[in-house]
Amino acid sequence: MAATNAGVAAPARKPLFSESYKQSVLWLLVLAYTFNFIDRTIISTIGQAIKVDLKLTDTQLGLLGGLAFALLYTALGIPIARVAERGSRVNIITIAIVIWSGFTALCGMAHSFVQLMLFRVGVGVGEAGLSPPAHSLISDYFEPRKRASALSIYSFGIPLGSMIGAVAGGWIAQNLSWRMAFMLVGLPGVIVAILIKVFVKEPPRGYSDRLIAQQAADAPMTEGDETAPAVHAKPPSVWEVAKRIFGRWGFFHMVAGVTLASFAGYGVGQYSAPYFIRNFGLDLATVGIIFGLIGGLSSGAGTLLGGFLTDFAARKSGRWYALVPAIGLLIACPLYILVYVQTDWKLAAGLLLLPGIFHYTYLGPTFGVIQNAVSLRMRATATALLFFVLNLIALGLGPPFCGWCIDMLAQSNFRAVGMGPFFDMCPGGVGREGAGPMVDAACKAATAKGTQQGIIFNLLIYAWAGVHYLLAAITLPKDMAAAQAQTEAEALAGA
């Protein structure tokens, strides 16, 4: 214990941050991430209305949901993270939320593919400023053994945002318009930005790691003891961070697994709502409820389960950080395929409850491993590098690839019934004006079947991702121990 000069033990003072305050900060960041995903993914629910109104192809729709958003999102993530390693992470998050919320509202004013694409790029610019500093903040508030759980709670914003975006977006588009859907879900994000600026404190760098070290030495961190551990004024280079998270077998395959799982997830997610509309004739509001409430609840449960289950199982072996996602993805793959071969939409919707529980178990463990693999001034950059690879490949290419598959398969289906050139005869997936009801029916049938075939093909990628997590499990305990030893050595050396 710390002692006075007279040798009398000093009374223990309160920790710098209470558990209730840390939980409040975490849930405010969850709220921010929820709006992040509402604004990012709403286009998948209202995409069919946009496609028909602006007469887009599925490839163009995929570009709006993927590459247009991902270009500057990925490019700006790393420089923003470098600023976050030195400056105020709270300020960065606040500014980012205001930017993406404004551009989401502007999407409702677009009258062409090009205009909508440019506004989606603006949304990506803003959203690049959330997760790298948020992951860094969470890692400073929560010690290593709780990070996978904390990051899984943060990642709960993904299914929660997707759920709210689907239900609200579908209802607004059905009853008002797709333009009003963008405007009404975008602007409330400004309120979240104000809440974070007012209530979230910037923690000392390495607060949770130092707290663990002082507890081990029986000297708790106390109020007023806010000095961070010795660190370079200049953070480690991007190359040093990249070597740390990509240079070991276990970490590399964790990144490959999350990238492929997200590639399939973003691609299939972009066309899941249109699938139910095209194949079963459902309206936007009904589809929003299906993917918001049913799909959202299961994926939310899976996200939380993955983090807490992994933190519990990893007490016996670090391999479970990879095995939990591997098992989840390998089970989810056939369950998802089962959904998309049903001929009854109610049965298909009910079956959606199952795969999400297994599918989303990969998020918390992967983010937890990456944060535990790096030292204090690497955390925001590590997340930005992970998201650079993840989003450039998965978010940027997943939706357009799935859309391209659907376009090619729909074209093949249309030609198979001898109806001529698909894209000329079926702008927006419906019959060309004046072509007649037979052509219109053939266009819709070819598009519906192509959507089903394209989605099923892309679902197989989940199994591929699961294999990478199995490969990661081979060396992950050794790789994590080596990374921890390297971090401790850097701390002792004043790095």
CSV table of C-alpha atoms in Angstrom, one decimal:
chain,number,residue,atom,x,y,z
A,1,MET,CA,0.0,0.0,0.0
A,2,ALA,CA,1.0,3.6,-0.5
A,3,ALA,CA,2.2,5.1,2.8
A,4,THR,CA,2.8,8.4,4.5
A,5,ASN,CA,6.2,9.5,5.6
A,6,ALA,CA,5.4,8.3,9.1
A,7,GLY,CA,4.9,4.8,7.7
A,8,VAL,CA,1.2,4.9,8.2
A,9,ALA,CA,-0.9,3.5,5.3
A,10,ALA,CA,-2.7,6.2,3.4
A,11,PRO,CA,-6.4,5.7,3.0
A,12,ALA,CA,-7.5,4.4,-0.4
A,13,ARG,CA,-9.2,7.0,-2.5
A,14,LYS,CA,-11.8,6.5,-5.2
A,15,PRO,CA,-10.6,5.3,-8.7
A,16,LEU,CA,-10.5,8.0,-11.4
A,17,PHE,CA,-13.6,6.7,-13.1
A,18,SER,CA,-16.4,4.7,-11.5
A,19,GLU,CA,-17.8,1.6,-13.0
A,20,SER,CA,-21.1,3.3,-13.6
A,21,TYR,CA,-19.4,6.2,-15.4
A,22,LYS,CA,-17.4,3.8,-17.6
A,23,GLN,CA,-20.6,2.0,-18.5
A,24,SER,CA,-22.3,5.3,-19.3
A,25,VAL,CA,-19.5,6.3,-21.6
A,26,LEU,CA,-19.6,2.9,-23.3
A,27,TRP,CA,-23.3,3.2,-24.0
A,28,LEU,CA,-23.0,6.7,-25.3
A,29,LEU,CA,-20.5,5.3,-27.8
A,30,VAL,CA,-22.9,2.5,-28.6
A,31,LEU,CA,-25.5,5.2,-29.4
A,32,ALA,CA,-23.1,7.0,-31.7
A,33,TYR,CA,-22.3,3.7,-33.5
A,34,THR,CA,-26.0,3.0,-33.7
A,35,PHE,CA,-26.5,6.2,-35.6
A,36,ASN,CA,-23.4,5.4,-37.6
A,37,PHE,CA,-25.0,2.2,-38.9
A,38,ILE,CA,-28.5,3.7,-39.3
A,39,ASP,CA,-27.1,6.2,-41.7
A,40,ARG,CA,-24.7,3.7,-43.3
A,41,THR,CA,-27.1,0.9,-44.0
A,42,ILE,CA,-30.5,2.5,-44.4
A,43,ILE,CA,-29.9,2.4,-48.2
A,44,SER,CA,-30.2,-1.4,-48.1
A,45,THR,CA,-33.8,-1.2,-46.9
A,46,ILE,CA,-35.0,1.6,-49.1
A,47,GLY,CA,-32.7,0.7,-52.0
A,48,GLN,CA,-35.5,-0.8,-54.1
A,49,ALA,CA,-37.4,2.5,-54.0
A,50,ILE,CA,-34.3,4.3,-55.0
A,51,LYS,CA,-33.5,1.8,-57.8
A,52,VAL,CA,-37.0,2.2,-59.4
A,53,ASP,CA,-37.1,6.0,-58.9
A,54,LEU,CA,-33.7,6.8,-60.3
A,55,LYS,CA,-33.7,3.8,-62.7
A,56,LEU,CA,-30.5,2.2,-61.4
A,57,THR,CA,-28.9,-1.2,-62.0
A,58,ASP,CA,-28.1,-3.5,-59.0
A,59,THR,CA,-24.4,-2.8,-59.6
A,60,GLN,CA,-25.1,1.0,-59.2
A,61,LEU,CA,-27.1,0.3,-56.1
A,62,GLY,CA,-24.2,-1.8,-54.8
A,63,LEU,CA,-21.8,1.1,-55.5
A,64,LEU,CA,-24.0,3.5,-53.5
A,65,GLY,CA,-24.0,1.1,-50.5
A,66,GLY,CA,-20.4,0.1,-50.9
A,67,LEU,CA,-17.6,1.8,-52.9
A,68,ALA,CA,-19.1,5.3,-52.9
A,69,PHE,CA,-19.2,5.2,-49.1
A,70,ALA,CA,-16.0,3.3,-48.5
A,71,LEU,CA,-13.6,5.3,-50.7
A,72,LEU,CA,-12.9,8.2,-48.4
A,73,TYR,CA,-14.1,6.3,-45.3
A,74,THR,CA,-11.1,4.0,-45.7
A,75,ALA,CA,-8.7,6.7,-47.0
A,76,LEU,CA,-9.3,9.1,-44.1
A,77,GLY,CA,-9.4,6.5,-41.3
A,78,ILE,CA,-5.6,6.3,-40.9
A,79,PRO,CA,-4.8,10.0,-40.8
A,80,ILE,CA,-7.7,10.6,-38.4
A,81,ALA,CA,-6.4,7.8,-36.2
A,82,ARG,CA,-2.9,9.4,-36.2
A,83,VAL,CA,-4.5,12.6,-34.9
A,84,ALA,CA,-6.4,10.6,-32.3
A,85,GLU,CA,-3.1,9.1,-31.0
A,86,ARG,CA,-2.1,12.6,-29.9
A,87,GLY,CA,-5.2,14.8,-29.7
A,88,SER,CA,-8.7,14.7,-28.2
A,89,ARG,CA,-10.6,11.6,-29.3
A,90,VAL,CA,-13.8,13.1,-27.9
A,91,ASN,CA,-13.5,16.1,-30.2
A,92,ILE,CA,-12.8,14.0,-33.2
A,93,ILE,CA,-15.9,11.8,-32.6
A,94,THR,CA,-18.1,14.9,-32.0
A,95,ILE,CA,-17.1,16.5,-35.3
A,96,ALA,CA,-17.4,13.3,-37.2
A,97,ILE,CA,-21.0,12.7,-36.1
A,98,VAL,CA,-22.0,16.2,-37.2
A,99,ILE,CA,-20.5,15.7,-40.6
A,100,TRP,CA,-22.0,12.3,-41.4
A,101,SER,CA,-25.4,13.3,-40.1
A,102,GLY,CA,-25.5,16.3,-42.3
A,103,PHE,CA,-24.5,14.4,-45.5
A,104,THR,CA,-27.1,11.7,-44.7
A,105,ALA,CA,-29.8,14.3,-44.7
A,106,LEU,CA,-28.5,15.7,-48.0
A,107,CYS,CA,-28.9,12.3,-49.6
A,108,GLY,CA,-32.6,12.9,-49.5
A,109,MET,CA,-32.1,15.8,-51.9
A,110,ALA,CA,-30.3,13.8,-54.6
A,111,HIS,CA,-32.0,13.6,-58.0
A,112,SER,CA,-29.4,11.5,-59.9
A,113,PHE,CA,-27.0,8.6,-59.3
A,114,VAL,CA,-24.0,10.9,-59.4
A,115,GLN,CA,-25.5,13.3,-56.8
A,116,LEU,CA,-26.5,10.5,-54.5
A,117,MET,CA,-23.0,8.9,-54.8
A,118,LEU,CA,-21.3,12.2,-53.9
A,119,PHE,CA,-23.4,12.6,-50.8
A,120,ARG,CA,-22.7,9.0,-49.8
A,121,VAL,CA,-19.0,9.8,-50.1
A,122,GLY,CA,-19.6,12.7,-47.6
A,123,VAL,CA,-21.3,10.2,-45.2
A,124,GLY,CA,-18.2,8.1,-45.4
A,125,VAL,CA,-15.9,11.0,-44.7
A,126,GLY,CA,-17.7,11.7,-41.4
A,127,GLU,CA,-18.1,8.1,-40.3
A,128,ALA,CA,-14.3,7.5,-40.7
A,129,GLY,CA,-13.9,9.6,-37.5
A,130,LEU,CA,-15.8,7.3,-35.1
A,131,SER,CA,-14.4,3.8,-34.6
A,132,PRO,CA,-10.6,4.4,-34.4
A,133,PRO,CA,-10.9,6.9,-31.6
A,134,ALA,CA,-13.8,5.0,-30.0
A,135,HIS,CA,-11.9,1.8,-29.9
A,136,SER,CA,-8.9,3.6,-28.3
A,137,LEU,CA,-11.2,5.3,-25.7
A,138,ILE,CA,-12.8,1.9,-24.8
A,139,SER,CA,-9.4,0.3,-24.4
A,140,ASP,CA,-8.3,3.0,-22.0
A,141,TYR,CA,-11.5,2.7,-20.0
A,142,PHE,CA,-11.6,-1.2,-19.9
A,143,GLU,CA,-8.7,-3.6,-19.0
A,144,PRO,CA,-7.6,-6.3,-21.3
A,145,ARG,CA,-9.6,-9.2,-19.8
A,146,LYS,CA,-12.8,-7.1,-20.3
A,147,ARG,CA,-12.1,-5.6,-23.8
A,148,ALA,CA,-13.7,-8.3,-26.0
A,149,SER,CA,-16.9,-7.9,-23.9
A,150,ALA,CA,-16.7,-4.1,-24.0
A,151,LEU,CA,-16.0,-4.0,-27.7
A,152,SER,CA,-18.8,-6.5,-28.4
A,153,ILE,CA,-21.1,-4.1,-26.5
A,154,TYR,CA,-19.8,-1.2,-28.7
A,155,SER,CA,-20.3,-3.4,-31.8
A,156,PHE,CA,-23.9,-3.9,-30.7
A,157,GLY,CA,-24.4,-0.6,-32.4
A,158,ILE,CA,-24.1,-2.5,-35.7
A,159,PRO,CA,-27.3,-4.7,-35.4
A,160,LEU,CA,-29.1,-2.0,-33.3
A,161,GLY,CA,-28.4,0.6,-36.0
A,162,SER,CA,-29.3,-1.8,-38.8
A,163,MET,CA,-32.5,-2.7,-36.9
A,164,ILE,CA,-33.6,0.9,-36.4
A,165,GLY,CA,-32.6,1.9,-39.9
A,166,ALA,CA,-34.6,-1.0,-41.4
A,167,VAL,CA,-37.8,-0.4,-39.4
A,168,ALA,CA,-37.8,3.4,-39.4
A,169,GLY,CA,-36.4,3.7,-43.0
A,170,GLY,CA,-38.9,1.2,-44.3
A,171,TRP,CA,-41.9,2.8,-42.6
A,172,ILE,CA,-40.9,6.4,-43.6
A,173,ALA,CA,-40.2,5.4,-47.2
A,174,GLN,CA,-43.5,3.5,-47.4
A,175,ASN,CA,-45.6,6.3,-46.0
A,176,LEU,CA,-43.7,9.4,-47.0
A,177,SER,CA,-40.7,8.8,-49.4
A,178,TRP,CA,-37.2,7.5,-49.5
A,179,ARG,CA,-36.0,11.1,-49.5
A,180,MET,CA,-37.7,11.9,-46.2
A,181,ALA,CA,-36.2,8.6,-44.8
A,182,PHE,CA,-32.7,10.0,-45.3
A,183,MET,CA,-33.5,13.4,-43.8
A,184,LEU,CA,-35.4,12.1,-40.8
A,185,VAL,CA,-32.7,9.6,-39.7
A,186,GLY,CA,-29.8,11.9,-40.4
A,187,LEU,CA,-30.4,15.0,-38.4
A,188,PRO,CA,-30.9,13.5,-34.9
A,189,GLY,CA,-27.3,12.5,-34.9
A,190,VAL,CA,-26.3,16.0,-34.1
A,191,ILE,CA,-28.0,15.6,-30.6
A,192,VAL,CA,-25.7,12.5,-30.0
A,193,ALA,CA,-22.7,14.6,-30.9
A,194,ILE,CA,-23.6,17.2,-28.3
A,195,LEU,CA,-24.2,14.5,-25.6
A,196,ILE,CA,-20.8,13.0,-26.2
A,197,LYS,CA,-19.0,16.4,-26.2
A,198,VAL,CA,-20.7,17.3,-22.9
A,199,PHE,CA,-20.5,14.1,-20.9
A,200,VAL,CA,-17.5,12.0,-22.1
A,201,LYS,CA,-14.2,12.7,-20.5
A,202,GLU,CA,-10.8,12.1,-22.2
A,203,PRO,CA,-9.1,9.4,-20.1
A,204,PRO,CA,-5.4,9.3,-19.5
A,205,ARG,CA,-3.6,7.2,-22.1
A,206,GLY,CA,-3.3,3.6,-20.9
A,207,TYR,CA,-5.5,4.2,-17.9
A,208,SER,CA,-6.9,0.7,-17.6
A,209,ASP,CA,-3.5,-1.0,-18.3
A,210,ARG,CA,-1.8,1.1,-15.7
A,211,LEU,CA,-4.6,0.5,-13.2
A,212,ILE,CA,-4.1,-3.3,-13.6
A,213,ALA,CA,-0.3,-2.9,-13.0
A,214,GLN,CA,-0.9,-0.7,-9.9
A,215,GLN,CA,-3.4,-3.2,-8.5
A,216,ALA,CA,-0.9,-6.0,-8.9
A,217,ALA,CA,1.5,-3.8,-6.9
A,218,ASP,CA,-1.2,-3.1,-4.4
A,219,ALA,CA,-1.1,0.6,-5.2
A,220,PRO,CA,-4.5,1.7,-6.8
A,221,MET,CA,-4.8,4.6,-9.2
A,222,THR,CA,-6.5,7.4,-7.3
A,223,GLU,CA,-8.2,10.7,-8.0
A,224,GLY,CA,-5.8,13.2,-9.2
A,225,ASP,CA,-3.3,10.6,-10.3
A,226,GLU,CA,-3.9,11.2,-14.0
A,227,THR,CA,-0.4,11.0,-15.5
A,228,ALA,CA,-0.2,8.5,-18.3
A,229,PRO,CA,2.7,6.0,-18.5
A,230,ALA,CA,5.8,7.2,-20.2
A,231,VAL,CA,5.3,7.2,-24.0
A,232,HIS,CA,7.0,8.8,-27.0
A,233,ALA,CA,5.6,12.2,-27.8
A,234,LYS,CA,5.4,10.9,-31.3
A,235,PRO,CA,3.3,7.7,-31.7
A,236,PRO,CA,4.9,4.6,-33.4
A,237,SER,CA,4.8,4.7,-37.2
A,238,VAL,CA,2.0,3.2,-39.3
A,239,TRP,CA,4.4,0.6,-40.5
A,240,GLU,CA,5.2,-0.5,-37.0
A,241,VAL,CA,1.6,-0.9,-36.2
A,242,ALA,CA,1.0,-2.8,-39.4
A,243,LYS,CA,3.8,-5.2,-38.6
A,244,ARG,CA,2.3,-5.8,-35.2
A,245,ILE,CA,-1.2,-6.7,-36.4
A,246,PHE,CA,-0.5,-8.3,-39.8
A,247,GLY,CA,2.9,-9.8,-39.2
A,248,ARG,CA,1.9,-12.9,-37.1
A,249,TRP,CA,0.0,-15.9,-38.4
A,250,GLY,CA,-2.8,-15.7,-35.9
A,251,PHE,CA,-3.5,-12.0,-36.2
A,252,PHE,CA,-3.3,-12.2,-40.0
A,253,HIS,CA,-5.9,-14.9,-40.2
A,254,MET,CA,-8.2,-13.1,-37.7
A,255,VAL,CA,-8.1,-10.1,-40.1
A,256,ALA,CA,-8.7,-12.3,-43.1
A,257,GLY,CA,-11.6,-13.9,-41.4
A,258,VAL,CA,-13.3,-10.6,-40.3
A,259,THR,CA,-12.7,-9.2,-43.8
A,260,LEU,CA,-14.3,-12.1,-45.7
A,261,ALA,CA,-17.2,-12.3,-43.2
A,262,SER,CA,-17.9,-8.6,-43.6
A,263,PHE,CA,-17.5,-8.9,-47.4
A,264,ALA,CA,-20.3,-11.4,-47.5
A,265,GLY,CA,-22.3,-9.6,-44.8
A,266,TYR,CA,-22.3,-6.2,-46.6
A,267,GLY,CA,-23.0,-7.7,-50.0
A,268,VAL,CA,-25.9,-9.9,-48.9
A,269,GLY,CA,-27.2,-7.3,-46.5
A,270,GLN,CA,-27.5,-4.8,-49.4
A,271,TYR,CA,-29.9,-7.1,-51.3
A,272,SER,CA,-31.7,-9.0,-48.5
A,273,ALA,CA,-34.6,-6.5,-48.3
A,274,PRO,CA,-34.9,-6.3,-52.1
A,275,TYR,CA,-35.0,-10.1,-52.2
A,276,PHE,CA,-38.1,-10.2,-50.1
A,277,ILE,CA,-39.7,-7.4,-52.2
A,278,ARG,CA,-38.9,-9.0,-55.5
A,279,ASN,CA,-39.7,-12.6,-54.6
A,280,PHE,CA,-42.7,-12.2,-52.3
A,281,GLY,CA,-44.1,-8.8,-53.3
A,282,LEU,CA,-43.8,-7.3,-49.8
A,283,ASP,CA,-43.8,-3.6,-49.1
A,284,LEU,CA,-41.0,-1.5,-47.7
A,285,ALA,CA,-42.6,-1.3,-44.2
A,286,THR,CA,-43.0,-5.0,-43.9
A,287,VAL,CA,-39.5,-5.7,-45.1
A,288,GLY,CA,-38.2,-3.2,-42.6
A,289,ILE,CA,-39.9,-5.0,-39.7
A,290,ILE,CA,-38.5,-8.4,-40.9
A,291,PHE,CA,-34.9,-7.2,-41.0
A,292,GLY,CA,-35.2,-4.7,-38.2
A,293,LEU,CA,-36.9,-6.8,-35.5
A,294,ILE,CA,-36.2,-10.4,-36.5
A,295,GLY,CA,-32.8,-10.1,-38.1
A,296,GLY,CA,-31.7,-7.3,-35.7
A,297,LEU,CA,-32.6,-9.2,-32.6
A,298,SER,CA,-30.7,-12.3,-33.6
A,299,SER,CA,-27.6,-10.4,-34.8
A,300,GLY,CA,-27.6,-8.3,-31.7
A,301,ALA,CA,-27.7,-11.4,-29.5
A,302,GLY,CA,-24.9,-12.9,-31.4
A,303,THR,CA,-22.8,-9.8,-31.2
A,304,LEU,CA,-23.0,-9.7,-27.4
A,305,LEU,CA,-22.7,-13.4,-27.0
A,306,GLY,CA,-19.5,-13.5,-29.0
A,307,GLY,CA,-17.7,-11.0,-26.7
A,308,PHE,CA,-18.9,-12.4,-23.4
A,309,LEU,CA,-18.5,-16.1,-24.3
A,310,THR,CA,-15.0,-15.5,-25.7
A,311,ASP,CA,-13.8,-13.6,-22.6
A,312,PHE,CA,-15.1,-16.5,-20.5
A,313,ALA,CA,-13.7,-19.3,-22.6
A,314,ALA,CA,-10.4,-17.5,-23.1
A,315,ARG,CA,-9.6,-17.9,-19.4
A,316,LYS,CA,-8.7,-21.5,-20.3
A,317,SER,CA,-7.1,-20.9,-23.7
A,318,GLY,CA,-6.6,-17.9,-26.0
A,319,ARG,CA,-7.6,-20.1,-29.0
A,320,TRP,CA,-11.2,-19.4,-28.2
A,321,TYR,CA,-10.8,-15.8,-29.5
A,322,ALA,CA,-10.6,-17.6,-32.9
A,323,LEU,CA,-12.6,-20.7,-32.3
A,324,VAL,CA,-15.8,-18.9,-31.2
A,325,PRO,CA,-16.0,-16.9,-34.5
A,326,ALA,CA,-15.0,-20.0,-36.6
A,327,ILE,CA,-17.7,-22.2,-35.1
A,328,GLY,CA,-20.3,-19.4,-35.4
A,329,LEU,CA,-19.6,-18.7,-39.1
A,330,LEU,CA,-19.5,-22.3,-40.1
A,331,ILE,CA,-22.9,-22.9,-38.5
A,332,ALA,CA,-24.4,-19.6,-39.8
A,333,CYS,CA,-23.6,-20.3,-43.5
A,334,PRO,CA,-26.0,-23.2,-44.1
A,335,LEU,CA,-28.6,-21.6,-41.9
A,336,TYR,CA,-28.6,-18.5,-44.0
A,337,ILE,CA,-28.9,-20.6,-47.2
A,338,LEU,CA,-31.9,-22.3,-45.7
A,339,VAL,CA,-33.6,-18.9,-45.3
A,340,TYR,CA,-33.2,-18.0,-49.0
A,341,VAL,CA,-34.5,-21.3,-50.5
A,342,GLN,CA,-37.9,-21.0,-48.8
A,343,THR,CA,-41.0,-20.4,-50.8
A,344,ASP,CA,-43.0,-19.0,-47.9
A,345,TRP,CA,-41.9,-15.5,-46.8
A,346,LYS,CA,-43.2,-16.0,-43.3
A,347,LEU,CA,-41.1,-19.2,-42.8
A,348,ALA,CA,-38.1,-17.5,-44.3
A,349,ALA,CA,-38.5,-14.5,-42.0
A,350,GLY,CA,-38.9,-16.8,-38.9
A,351,LEU,CA,-35.8,-18.7,-39.9
A,352,LEU,CA,-33.8,-15.5,-39.9
A,353,LEU,CA,-33.8,-15.7,-36.1
A,354,LEU,CA,-31.3,-18.5,-36.1
A,355,PRO,CA,-28.2,-17.6,-38.3
A,356,GLY,CA,-27.6,-14.1,-36.9
A,357,ILE,CA,-27.0,-15.5,-33.4
A,358,PHE,CA,-24.0,-17.5,-34.7
A,359,HIS,CA,-22.9,-15.1,-37.5
A,360,TYR,CA,-22.1,-12.0,-35.4
A,361,THR,CA,-20.0,-13.8,-32.8
A,362,TYR,CA,-16.9,-12.8,-34.7
A,363,LEU,CA,-17.0,-9.0,-34.0
A,364,GLY,CA,-16.1,-8.7,-30.3
A,365,PRO,CA,-13.3,-11.3,-30.3
A,366,THR,CA,-11.6,-9.9,-33.4
A,367,PHE,CA,-11.6,-6.3,-32.2
A,368,GLY,CA,-10.5,-7.5,-28.7
A,369,VAL,CA,-7.5,-9.4,-30.1
A,370,ILE,CA,-6.4,-6.5,-32.2
A,371,GLN,CA,-6.6,-4.0,-29.3
A,372,ASN,CA,-4.7,-6.4,-27.0
A,373,ALA,CA,-2.0,-6.9,-29.6
A,374,VAL,CA,-0.8,-3.3,-29.6
A,375,SER,CA,0.6,-0.8,-27.2
A,376,LEU,CA,-1.0,2.4,-25.9
A,377,ARG,CA,-0.2,4.8,-28.7
A,378,MET,CA,-1.0,2.2,-31.4
A,379,ARG,CA,-4.7,1.6,-30.6
A,380,ALA,CA,-6.5,4.1,-32.8
A,381,THR,CA,-4.1,3.4,-35.7
A,382,ALA,CA,-4.5,-0.4,-35.3
A,383,THR,CA,-8.3,0.0,-35.6
A,384,ALA,CA,-7.9,2.4,-38.6
A,385,LEU,CA,-5.6,-0.1,-40.3
A,386,LEU,CA,-8.0,-3.0,-39.6
A,387,PHE,CA,-10.9,-0.9,-40.9
A,388,PHE,CA,-8.9,0.2,-43.9
A,389,VAL,CA,-8.4,-3.4,-45.1
A,390,LEU,CA,-11.9,-4.4,-43.8
A,391,ASN,CA,-13.8,-1.6,-45.4
A,392,LEU,CA,-11.9,-1.2,-48.7
A,393,ILE,CA,-12.4,-4.9,-49.5
A,394,ALA,CA,-15.6,-5.7,-47.6
A,395,LEU,CA,-17.7,-2.5,-47.6
A,396,GLY,CA,-16.2,-1.1,-50.8
A,397,LEU,CA,-16.4,-4.3,-52.9
A,398,GLY,CA,-18.9,-6.6,-51.2
A,399,PRO,CA,-22.2,-4.8,-52.2
A,400,PRO,CA,-21.1,-4.0,-55.8
A,401,PHE,CA,-19.8,-7.6,-56.2
A,402,CYS,CA,-23.1,-9.1,-55.0
A,403,GLY,CA,-25.0,-6.6,-57.2
A,404,TRP,CA,-22.9,-7.6,-60.2
A,405,CYS,CA,-23.6,-11.3,-59.5
A,406,ILE,CA,-27.3,-10.5,-59.4
A,407,ASP,CA,-27.2,-8.4,-62.6
A,408,MET,CA,-25.3,-11.2,-64.5
A,409,LEU,CA,-27.6,-13.9,-63.2
A,410,ALA,CA,-30.7,-11.9,-63.9
A,411,GLN,CA,-29.4,-11.2,-67.5
A,412,SER,CA,-28.8,-15.0,-68.0
A,413,ASN,CA,-32.3,-15.8,-66.7
A,414,PHE,CA,-33.9,-13.3,-69.0
A,415,ARG,CA,-32.0,-14.6,-72.0
A,416,ALA,CA,-32.9,-18.1,-71.1
A,417,VAL,CA,-36.6,-17.4,-71.9
A,418,GLY,CA,-35.7,-15.6,-75.2
A,419,MET,CA,-36.7,-12.1,-74.2
A,420,GLY,CA,-33.7,-10.2,-75.6
A,421,PRO,CA,-31.2,-7.8,-73.9
A,422,PHE,CA,-32.0,-7.6,-70.2
A,423,PHE,CA,-30.6,-4.1,-69.4
A,424,ASP,CA,-32.3,-2.5,-72.4
A,425,MET,CA,-35.6,-4.2,-71.8
A,426,CYS,CA,-35.6,-3.9,-68.0
A,427,PRO,CA,-34.4,-0.6,-66.7
A,428,GLY,CA,-34.5,-0.6,-62.9
A,429,GLY,CA,-35.5,-4.3,-63.0
A,430,VAL,CA,-39.0,-3.6,-64.4
A,431,GLY,CA,-40.3,-3.7,-68.0
A,432,ARG,CA,-39.4,-0.7,-70.2
A,433,GLU,CA,-42.2,1.8,-70.8
A,434,GLY,CA,-44.5,0.5,-73.5
A,435,ALA,CA,-43.0,-3.0,-73.6
A,436,GLY,CA,-46.2,-4.6,-72.3
A,437,PRO,CA,-47.1,-6.7,-69.3
A,438,MET,CA,-45.4,-9.9,-70.6
A,439,VAL,CA,-42.0,-8.2,-70.8
A,440,ASP,CA,-42.6,-6.6,-67.4
A,441,ALA,CA,-43.4,-9.9,-65.8
A,442,ALA,CA,-40.3,-11.5,-67.4
A,443,CYS,CA,-38.1,-8.7,-66.1
A,444,LYS,CA,-39.4,-9.1,-62.6
A,445,ALA,CA,-39.1,-12.9,-62.6
A,446,ALA,CA,-35.5,-12.8,-64.0
A,447,THR,CA,-34.5,-10.2,-61.4
A,448,ALA,CA,-36.1,-12.1,-58.5
A,449,LYS,CA,-34.4,-15.4,-59.5
A,450,GLY,CA,-31.1,-13.7,-60.0
A,451,THR,CA,-31.3,-12.0,-56.6
A,452,GLN,CA,-31.9,-15.4,-54.9
A,453,GLN,CA,-29.0,-17.0,-56.9
A,454,GLY,CA,-26.6,-14.2,-56.3
A,455,ILE,CA,-27.3,-14.0,-52.5
A,456,ILE,CA,-26.8,-17.8,-52.1
A,457,PHE,CA,-23.5,-17.7,-54.0
A,458,ASN,CA,-22.2,-14.9,-51.7
A,459,LEU,CA,-23.4,-16.7,-48.5
A,460,LEU,CA,-20.8,-19.4,-49.2
A,461,ILE,CA,-18.1,-16.8,-48.3
A,462,TYR,CA,-19.0,-17.1,-44.7
A,463,ALA,CA,-17.6,-20.7,-44.6
A,464,TRP,CA,-14.4,-19.4,-46.2
A,465,ALA,CA,-14.1,-16.8,-43.4
A,466,GLY,CA,-14.7,-19.5,-40.8
A,467,VAL,CA,-11.7,-21.5,-42.2
A,468,HIS,CA,-9.4,-18.5,-41.7
A,469,TYR,CA,-10.5,-18.3,-38.0
A,470,LEU,CA,-9.7,-22.0,-37.6
A,471,LEU,CA,-6.2,-21.3,-39.1
A,472,ALA,CA,-5.8,-18.4,-36.7
A,473,ALA,CA,-6.5,-20.7,-33.7
A,474,ILE,CA,-3.4,-22.7,-34.5
A,475,THR,CA,-0.9,-20.0,-33.2
A,476,LEU,CA,-3.1,-17.4,-31.6
A,477,PRO,CA,-2.2,-18.1,-27.9
A,478,LYS,CA,1.5,-17.9,-28.8
A,479,ASP,CA,1.0,-14.8,-30.9
A,480,MET,CA,-1.0,-13.0,-28.2
A,481,ALA,CA,1.7,-13.8,-25.5
A,482,ALA,CA,4.4,-12.5,-27.8
A,483,ALA,CA,2.6,-9.3,-28.5
A,484,GLN,CA,1.9,-8.8,-24.7
A,485,ALA,CA,5.6,-9.3,-24.0
A,486,GLN,CA,6.6,-6.8,-26.7
A,487,THR,CA,4.2,-4.2,-25.3
A,488,GLU,CA,5.6,-4.7,-21.7
A,489,ALA,CA,9.2,-4.4,-23.0
A,490,GLU,CA,8.3,-1.2,-24.8
A,491,ALA,CA,6.7,0.2,-21.6
A,492,LEU,CA,9.9,-0.7,-19.6
A,493,ALA,CA,12.1,1.0,-22.2
A,494,GLY,CA,9.9,4.1,-22.1
A,495,ALA,CA,8.3,3.4,-25.5
